[in-house]
GROMACS .gro file of C-alpha atoms in nm:
model
  357
    1MET     CA    1   0.602  -1.937   2.086
    2ASN     CA    2   0.765  -1.746   1.918
    3ILE     CA    3   0.505  -1.422   1.764
    4THR     CA    4   0.607  -1.139   1.565
    5LEU     CA    5   0.357  -0.876   1.494
    6VAL     CA    6   0.356  -0.668   1.163
    7ALA     CA    7   0.111  -0.382   1.215
    8GLU     CA    8   0.015   0.030   1.247
    9THR     CA    9  -0.142   0.261   1.501
   10ALA     CA   10  -0.485   0.197   1.488
   11PRO     CA   11  -0.444  -0.214   1.388
   12ALA     CA   12  -0.157  -0.212   1.662
   13LYS     CA   13  -0.457  -0.139   1.879
   14THR     CA   14  -0.676  -0.407   1.757
   15LEU     CA   15  -0.390  -0.677   1.866
   16ILE     CA   16  -0.298  -0.548   2.224
   17PRO     CA   17  -0.589  -0.662   2.403
   18ILE     CA   18  -0.528  -0.981   2.218
   19ILE     CA   19  -0.102  -0.982   2.356
   20GLU     CA   20  -0.258  -0.948   2.665
   21LYS     CA   21  -0.426  -1.263   2.671
   22LEU     CA   22  -0.161  -1.463   2.545
   23ASP     CA   23   0.067  -1.664   2.807
   24ASP     CA   24   0.403  -1.645   2.793
   25ASP     CA   25   0.465  -1.576   2.400
   26GLU     CA   26   0.763  -1.363   2.289
   27ILE     CA   27   0.647  -1.103   2.044
   28ILE     CA   28   0.861  -0.892   1.801
   29SER     CA   29   0.719  -0.597   1.672
   30LEU     CA   30   0.763  -0.481   1.300
   31THR     CA   31   0.615  -0.178   1.165
   32HIS     CA   32   0.700   0.135   0.947
   33ASP     CA   33   0.456   0.320   1.250
   34THR     CA   34   0.628   0.561   1.510
   35GLY     CA   35   0.272   0.532   1.665
   36ALA     CA   36   0.308   0.198   1.635
   37MET     CA   37   0.614   0.125   1.847
   38GLU     CA   38   0.587   0.323   2.112
   39LEU     CA   39   0.215   0.124   2.187
   40LEU     CA   40   0.406  -0.185   2.117
   41SER     CA   41   0.673  -0.140   2.263
   42PRO     CA   42   0.589  -0.291   2.665
   43TYR     CA   43   0.441  -0.592   2.511
   44SER     CA   44   0.789  -0.645   2.311
   45VAL     CA   45   1.135  -0.778   2.314
   46ASP     CA   46   1.214  -0.660   2.035
   47ILE     CA   47   1.101  -0.412   1.744
   48LYS     CA   48   1.233  -0.332   1.366
   49ALA     CA   49   1.111   0.002   1.164
   50ILE     CA   50   1.016  -0.210   0.822
   51GLY     CA   51   1.035   0.165   0.671
   52GLU     CA   52   0.956   0.581   0.702
   53SER     CA   53   0.582   0.715   0.747
   54ARG     CA   54   0.590   0.900   0.479
   55LYS     CA   55   0.302   1.178   0.462
   56ASN     CA   56   0.090   1.280   0.268
   57THR     CA   57   0.069   1.615   0.009
   58SER     CA   58  -0.105   1.764  -0.337
   59VAL     CA   59   0.198   1.616  -0.490
   60LYS     CA   60   0.112   1.228  -0.624
   61ARG     CA   61   0.388   0.991  -0.636
   62SER     CA   62   0.466   0.792  -0.950
   63ASN     CA   63   0.366   0.437  -0.913
   64PHE     CA   64   0.752   0.329  -1.003
   65THR     CA   65   0.861   0.470  -0.726
   66ILE     CA   66   0.599   0.379  -0.439
   67GLY     CA   67   0.701   0.006  -0.582
   68ARG     CA   68   1.086   0.116  -0.500
   69LEU     CA   69   1.037   0.230  -0.205
   70VAL     CA   70   0.762  -0.132  -0.111
   71LEU     CA   71   1.026  -0.374  -0.170
   72GLN     CA   72   1.277  -0.152  -0.001
   73ASP     CA   73   1.071  -0.191   0.268
   74THR     CA   74   1.008  -0.576   0.185
   75TYR     CA   75   1.378  -0.656   0.187
   76LYS     CA   76   1.400  -0.466   0.541
   77THR     CA   77   1.095  -0.727   0.683
   78TYR     CA   78   1.217  -1.093   0.472
   79LYS     CA   79   1.506  -0.973   0.674
   80ALA     CA   80   1.413  -0.906   1.038
   81LEU     CA   81   1.201  -1.262   0.974
   82LYS     CA   82   1.452  -1.420   0.880
   83ASN     CA   83   1.658  -1.301   1.163
   84SER     CA   84   1.434  -1.446   1.417
   85ASP     CA   85   1.271  -1.762   1.559
   86THR     CA   86   0.954  -1.677   1.447
   87ASP     CA   87   0.635  -1.908   1.476
   88LEU     CA   88   0.405  -1.723   1.374
   89VAL     CA   89   0.314  -1.421   1.163
   90ILE     CA   90  -0.007  -1.213   1.266
   91THR     CA   91  -0.126  -0.880   1.095
   92CYS     CA   92  -0.393  -0.645   1.101
   93GLY     CA   93  -0.544  -0.419   0.794
   94ASN     CA   94  -0.540  -0.281   0.533
   95SER     CA   95  -0.140  -0.085   0.530
   96GLY     CA   96   0.137  -0.181   0.365
   97ASP     CA   97   0.278  -0.279   0.675
   98VAL     CA   98   0.089  -0.599   0.588
   99ARG     CA   99   0.129  -0.674   0.248
  100LYS     CA  100   0.561  -0.663   0.311
  101GLY     CA  101   0.460  -0.918   0.617
  102ILE     CA  102   0.234  -1.167   0.442
  103LEU     CA  103   0.505  -1.171   0.163
  104ALA     CA  104   0.846  -1.177   0.355
  105ALA     CA  105   0.639  -1.466   0.599
  106LYS     CA  106   0.493  -1.631   0.240
  107LYS     CA  107   0.949  -1.638   0.138
  108LEU     CA  108   1.011  -1.760   0.426
  109ASP     CA  109   0.752  -2.003   0.517
  110ILE     CA  110   0.648  -1.915   0.792
  111PRO     CA  111   0.239  -1.961   0.873
  112VAL     CA  112   0.017  -1.617   0.879
  113LEU     CA  113  -0.259  -1.497   1.105
  114HIS     CA  114  -0.446  -1.231   0.976
  115MET     CA  115  -0.756  -0.982   1.169
  116GLU     CA  116  -0.896  -0.888   0.890
  117GLN     CA  117  -1.205  -0.590   0.905
  118ASP     CA  118  -1.237  -0.471   0.539
  119ILE     CA  119  -1.409  -0.718   0.367
  120TYR     CA  120  -1.398  -0.416   0.020
  121ASN     CA  121  -1.055  -0.311   0.019
  122PRO     CA  122  -0.853  -0.564   0.168
  123ILE     CA  123  -0.485  -0.625   0.096
  124GLU     CA  124  -0.366  -0.858  -0.211
  125MET     CA  125  -0.142  -1.050   0.020
  126ILE     CA  126  -0.405  -1.155   0.271
  127ALA     CA  127  -0.434  -1.491   0.040
  128TYR     CA  128  -0.157  -1.602   0.151
  129ALA     CA  129  -0.288  -1.565   0.470
  130ASN     CA  130  -0.311  -1.944   0.669
  131LEU     CA  131  -0.574  -1.788   0.878
  132ILE     CA  132  -0.838  -1.477   0.877
  133THR     CA  133  -1.013  -1.384   1.107
  134VAL     CA  134  -1.327  -1.141   1.009
  135PRO     CA  135  -1.569  -0.959   1.277
  136ASN     CA  136  -1.917  -1.045   1.150
  137ASN     CA  137  -2.102  -1.330   0.961
  138VAL     CA  138  -2.163  -1.028   0.637
  139ALA     CA  139  -1.766  -1.035   0.577
  140GLN     CA  140  -1.721  -1.420   0.592
  141LYS     CA  141  -1.943  -1.452   0.370
  142ASN     CA  142  -1.878  -1.196   0.203
  143LEU     CA  143  -1.473  -1.331   0.202
  144LYS     CA  144  -1.579  -1.541  -0.005
  145LYS     CA  145  -1.877  -1.511  -0.266
  146MET     CA  146  -1.617  -1.166  -0.393
  147TYR     CA  147  -1.243  -1.343  -0.355
  148GLY     CA  148  -1.268  -1.680  -0.306
  149ILE     CA  149  -1.162  -1.675   0.049
  150LYS     CA  150  -1.240  -2.005   0.226
  151ASN     CA  151  -1.001  -2.001   0.512
  152THR     CA  152  -1.219  -1.801   0.768
  153PHE     CA  153  -1.315  -1.700   1.134
  154ASN     CA  154  -1.575  -1.571   1.217
  155ILE     CA  155  -1.504  -1.354   1.586
  156ARG     CA  156  -1.773  -1.162   1.575
  157GLY     CA  157  -1.645  -0.870   1.775
  158TYR     CA  158  -1.347  -0.576   1.748
  159PRO     CA  159  -1.111  -0.620   1.993
  160GLN     CA  160  -1.011  -0.271   1.896
  161ALA     CA  161  -1.343  -0.209   2.090
  162GLU     CA  162  -1.134  -0.349   2.432
  163TYR     CA  163  -0.879  -0.155   2.440
  164VAL     CA  164  -1.016   0.174   2.403
  165ASN     CA  165  -1.278   0.153   2.680
  166ARG     CA  166  -1.006   0.075   2.937
  167MET     CA  167  -0.813   0.358   2.792
  168GLU     CA  168  -0.730   0.636   3.102
  169LEU     CA  169  -0.797   0.962   2.917
  170GLU     CA  170  -0.733   1.379   3.042
  171SER     CA  171  -1.060   1.488   3.186
  172LYS     CA  172  -1.239   1.744   2.943
  173GLU     CA  173  -1.085   2.072   3.213
  174GLU     CA  174  -0.708   1.893   3.112
  175ILE     CA  175  -0.826   1.959   2.746
  176TYR     CA  176  -0.987   2.283   2.774
  177GLU     CA  177  -0.688   2.381   2.943
  178LYS     CA  178  -0.421   2.272   2.712
  179TYR     CA  179  -0.618   2.413   2.357
  180GLY     CA  180  -0.709   2.747   2.499
  181VAL     CA  181  -1.101   2.663   2.380
  182ASP     CA  182  -1.403   2.429   2.560
  183ASP     CA  183  -1.661   2.455   2.292
  184PHE     CA  184  -1.505   2.313   1.930
  185TYR     CA  185  -1.525   2.029   1.721
  186VAL     CA  186  -1.306   1.784   1.626
  187LEU     CA  187  -1.226   1.735   1.150
  188PHE     CA  188  -1.001   1.415   1.191
  189LEU     CA  189  -0.813   1.424   0.867
  190GLY     CA  190  -0.677   1.011   0.891
  191GLY     CA  191  -0.639   0.733   0.570
  192ASP     CA  192  -0.975   0.762   0.406
  193THR     CA  193  -0.842   1.120   0.262
  194ARG     CA  194  -0.783   1.117  -0.054
  195ALA     CA  195  -0.531   1.521  -0.035
  196THR     CA  196  -0.721   1.639  -0.372
  197ASP     CA  197  -1.015   1.603  -0.140
  198ILE     CA  198  -0.903   1.801   0.145
  199PRO     CA  199  -0.973   2.183  -0.011
  200ASP     CA  200  -1.323   2.069  -0.033
  201ILE     CA  201  -1.351   1.932   0.268
  202ILE     CA  202  -1.167   2.238   0.415
  203SER     CA  203  -1.410   2.500   0.273
  204GLU     CA  204  -1.726   2.320   0.362
  205ILE     CA  205  -1.576   2.342   0.717
  206GLN     CA  206  -1.518   2.717   0.732
  207LYS     CA  207  -1.867   2.763   0.670
  208LEU     CA  208  -1.978   2.606   0.996
  209ASP     CA  209  -2.035   2.935   1.270
  210LYS     CA  210  -1.820   2.666   1.512
  211THR     CA  211  -1.493   2.623   1.594
  212ILE     CA  212  -1.263   2.326   1.473
  213LEU     CA  213  -0.951   2.229   1.566
  214ILE     CA  214  -0.783   2.007   1.273
  215VAL     CA  215  -0.606   1.719   1.341
  216PRO     CA  216  -0.410   1.598   0.922
  217TYR     CA  217  -0.268   1.314   1.076
  218ARG     CA  218  -0.106   1.198   0.782
  219PHE     CA  219  -0.041   1.547   0.548
  220ASP     CA  220   0.170   1.757   0.604
  221VAL     CA  221  -0.031   2.073   0.878
  222LYS     CA  222   0.187   2.328   0.662
  223TYR     CA  223  -0.041   2.229   0.358
  224ILE     CA  224  -0.279   2.197   0.549
  225SER     CA  225  -0.242   2.511   0.715
  226LYS     CA  226  -0.209   2.723   0.418
  227LEU     CA  227  -0.627   2.650   0.332
  228ILE     CA  228  -0.697   2.868   0.690
  229THR     CA  229  -0.908   3.140   0.572
  230ARG     CA  230  -1.122   3.256   0.841
  231ARG     CA  231  -1.062   3.227   1.259
  232ASN     CA  232  -1.161   2.989   1.514
  233VAL     CA  233  -1.042   2.668   1.283
  234TYR     CA  234  -0.673   2.598   1.449
  235VAL     CA  235  -0.424   2.305   1.243
  236ILE     CA  236  -0.275   2.093   1.518
  237ASP     CA  237   0.058   2.004   1.479
  238GLY     CA  238   0.237   1.735   1.700
  239PHE     CA  239   0.143   1.499   1.979
  240VAL     CA  240  -0.226   1.440   1.975
  241ASP     CA  241  -0.414   1.264   2.204
  242LEU     CA  242  -0.663   1.193   2.045
  243LEU     CA  243  -0.896   0.925   2.214
  244SER     CA  244  -0.893   1.263   2.529
  245LEU     CA  245  -0.969   1.530   2.279
  246MET     CA  246  -1.254   1.418   2.052
  247LYS     CA  247  -1.414   1.325   2.398
  248ALA     CA  248  -1.348   1.626   2.477
  249SER     CA  249  -1.573   1.789   2.207
  250GLN     CA  250  -1.878   1.871   2.096
  251GLY     CA  251  -1.831   1.596   1.817
  252VAL     CA  252  -1.634   1.455   1.538
  253ILE     CA  253  -1.631   1.489   1.142
  254TYR     CA  254  -1.355   1.233   1.001
  255CYS     CA  255  -1.231   1.084   0.757
  256ALA     CA  256  -1.107   0.755   0.819
  257GLY     CA  257  -1.166   0.395   0.824
  258MET     CA  258  -1.202   0.163   1.090
  259GLY     CA  259  -0.995   0.298   1.342
  260VAL     CA  260  -1.153   0.575   1.402
  261THR     CA  261  -1.454   0.443   1.403
  262ILE     CA  262  -1.454   0.193   1.677
  263GLU     CA  263  -1.267   0.459   1.857
  264VAL     CA  264  -1.613   0.731   1.845
  265GLY     CA  265  -1.790   0.445   1.870
  266ALA     CA  266  -1.673   0.252   2.199
  267LEU     CA  267  -1.659   0.583   2.360
  268SER     CA  268  -2.022   0.732   2.236
  269ILE     CA  269  -1.892   1.029   2.051
  270PRO     CA  270  -2.103   1.225   1.831
  271ALA     CA  271  -1.970   1.199   1.508
  272ILE     CA  272  -2.004   1.242   1.196
  273LYS     CA  273  -1.763   0.981   0.923
  274LEU     CA  274  -1.715   1.181   0.578
  275LEU     CA  275  -1.753   0.933   0.258
  276GLY     CA  276  -1.364   0.923   0.196
  277PHE     CA  277  -1.163   0.800  -0.070
  278HIS     CA  278  -1.371   0.427   0.007
  279ARG     CA  279  -1.715   0.478  -0.102
  280GLN     CA  280  -1.763   0.137  -0.027
  281HIS     CA  281  -1.609   0.059   0.311
  282ALA     CA  282  -1.688  -0.186   0.631
  283SER     CA  283  -1.616   0.148   0.846
  284ASN     CA  284  -1.940   0.314   0.622
  285ASP     CA  285  -2.132  -0.034   0.746
  286LEU     CA  286  -2.059  -0.023   1.093
  287ALA     CA  287  -2.101   0.332   1.163
  288ARG     CA  288  -2.426   0.288   0.973
  289LYS     CA  289  -2.513   0.055   1.244
  290LEU     CA  290  -2.338   0.194   1.567
  291GLY     CA  291  -2.617   0.532   1.449
  292ILE     CA  292  -2.260   0.737   1.305
  293THR     CA  293  -2.362   0.965   1.031
  294VAL     CA  294  -2.244   0.895   0.691
  295VAL     CA  295  -2.189   1.211   0.449
  296SER     CA  296  -2.003   1.374   0.161
  297GLU     CA  297  -1.792   1.696   0.293
  298TYR     CA  298  -2.122   1.835   0.091
  299ASP     CA  299  -2.358   1.800   0.336
  300ILE     CA  300  -2.112   1.912   0.677
  301ALA     CA  301  -2.355   2.185   0.788
  302SER     CA  302  -2.660   1.990   0.716
  303SER     CA  303  -2.563   1.734   0.911
  304ILE     CA  304  -2.398   1.837   1.243
  305ASP     CA  305  -2.670   1.978   1.444
  306SER     CA  306  -2.817   1.648   1.448
  307MET     CA  307  -2.537   1.479   1.530
  308LYS     CA  308  -2.641   1.190   1.809
  309GLN     CA  309  -2.417   0.977   2.032
  310PRO     CA  310  -2.371   0.603   1.856
  311ASN     CA  311  -2.485   0.317   2.163
  312GLY     CA  312  -2.102   0.131   2.210
  313GLU     CA  313  -2.204  -0.082   2.460
  314ARG     CA  314  -2.220  -0.419   2.223
  315LEU     CA  315  -1.926  -0.269   1.993
  316VAL     CA  316  -1.694  -0.282   2.328
  317LYS     CA  317  -1.887  -0.606   2.514
  318ASN     CA  318  -1.835  -0.816   2.144
  319GLY     CA  319  -1.467  -0.637   2.108
  320TYR     CA  320  -1.358  -0.770   2.456
  321LYS     CA  321  -1.512  -1.232   2.381
  322ALA     CA  322  -1.404  -1.155   1.968
  323SER     CA  323  -0.941  -1.090   2.093
  324LEU     CA  324  -1.000  -1.330   2.364
  325LYS     CA  325  -1.110  -1.556   2.090
  326VAL     CA  326  -0.827  -1.507   1.845
  327ALA     CA  327  -0.593  -1.535   2.194
  328GLU     CA  328  -0.726  -1.910   2.174
  329LEU     CA  329  -0.703  -1.954   1.766
  330ILE     CA  330  -0.356  -1.818   1.840
  331HIS     CA  331  -0.254  -2.121   1.991
  332GLU     CA  332  -0.445  -2.356   1.794
  333MET     CA  333  -0.317  -2.253   1.373
  334LYS     CA  334  -0.224  -2.633   1.398
  335ILE     CA  335  -0.540  -2.763   1.354
  336PHE     CA  336  -0.620  -2.538   1.130
  337THR     CA  337  -0.686  -2.746   0.779
  338LYS     CA  338  -0.800  -2.567   0.513
  339ASP     CA  339  -0.560  -2.386   0.207
  340PRO     CA  340  -0.507  -1.981   0.114
  341GLY     CA  341  -0.699  -1.841  -0.153
  342GLY     CA  342  -0.348  -1.817  -0.362
  343LEU     CA  343  -0.302  -1.675  -0.701
  344SER     CA  344  -0.693  -1.695  -0.780
  345SER     CA  345  -0.782  -1.448  -0.447
  346MET     CA  346  -0.493  -1.274  -0.482
  347LYS     CA  347  -0.616  -1.171  -0.895
  348LYS     CA  348  -1.019  -1.141  -0.763
  349ILE     CA  349  -0.874  -0.816  -0.479
  350TRP     CA  350  -0.648  -0.694  -0.670
  351ASN     CA  351  -0.931  -0.600  -0.966
  352GLN     CA  352  -1.124  -0.452  -0.656
  353ARG     CA  353  -0.921  -0.288  -0.554
  354LYS     CA  354  -0.869  -0.160  -0.884
  355LYS     CA  355  -1.232   0.015  -0.821
  356TYR     CA  356  -0.999   0.307  -0.602
  357ARG     CA  357  -0.688   0.360  -0.756
   0.00000   0.00000   0.00000
């Protein structure tokens, strides 16, 4: 079977354990993300860019600009799929790449398996996926209740946890030498961070009498650096081995979604999760289930000393079972007969997503 993957970095980590369980399938990967390209390259016969990564700043792009960029990238995705011999498209996550992948696949009448982990804010185009996997019964019931989506399958876990658990990490001593500190906390500003909230987050962080290493991820380093006013708060520029850095830290404060929640959970790293842009999010539910405190930026100081290690043993165990189940499903797509939600479901998801705009 010829399979095309469409994913960004965190979803790529979900897909890798699944790819490794397939037999002679030929993999093509489409992404706008250089991190995903690096991760998927060893497993792919070809990788194509379907746009460019765009750093967030304090300046919000207009709807016209966003729409133009999405259409350009969707056309690139369409051309890449049209010129391949794809039997199945697999998408994962709630990024723009998922929208481009499903839209292009629908236009070309290629079946889609989508892996959904956030029932509160999915990409509206999952309404046209042929099969949607979910991590638990709650997600399965809510996709049906909220959006009328019934073509789901409960894989009972998060495959990314398997990926994280078997990663070879740098030793703490190597990390200490690289960054010149051995008693620090990590602040990670990920996809759930709104640019307008960053000044308040940085302000609260600087009230702590602790060494902080800031990983800005999608945000411009210069923009973040201008907000730093005290010693022992550093912004890391360039490549970051985030897993090793977090594991070597005293704890992690993060404003991100499912990917980092699974990572700190699987590695049992003490953590605080900031509520971020999406106040209602499946990653918040998972964090609380793992024992990770979920707070606003104004509660960081009162919560940091009570950080505790999440129990990630079951998360990892279920992650392995989930990736095995998805690998089995990939070769059983032809027996799945339930219809996608279609236009009605897409409208319901669109109305739900309005809450976050």
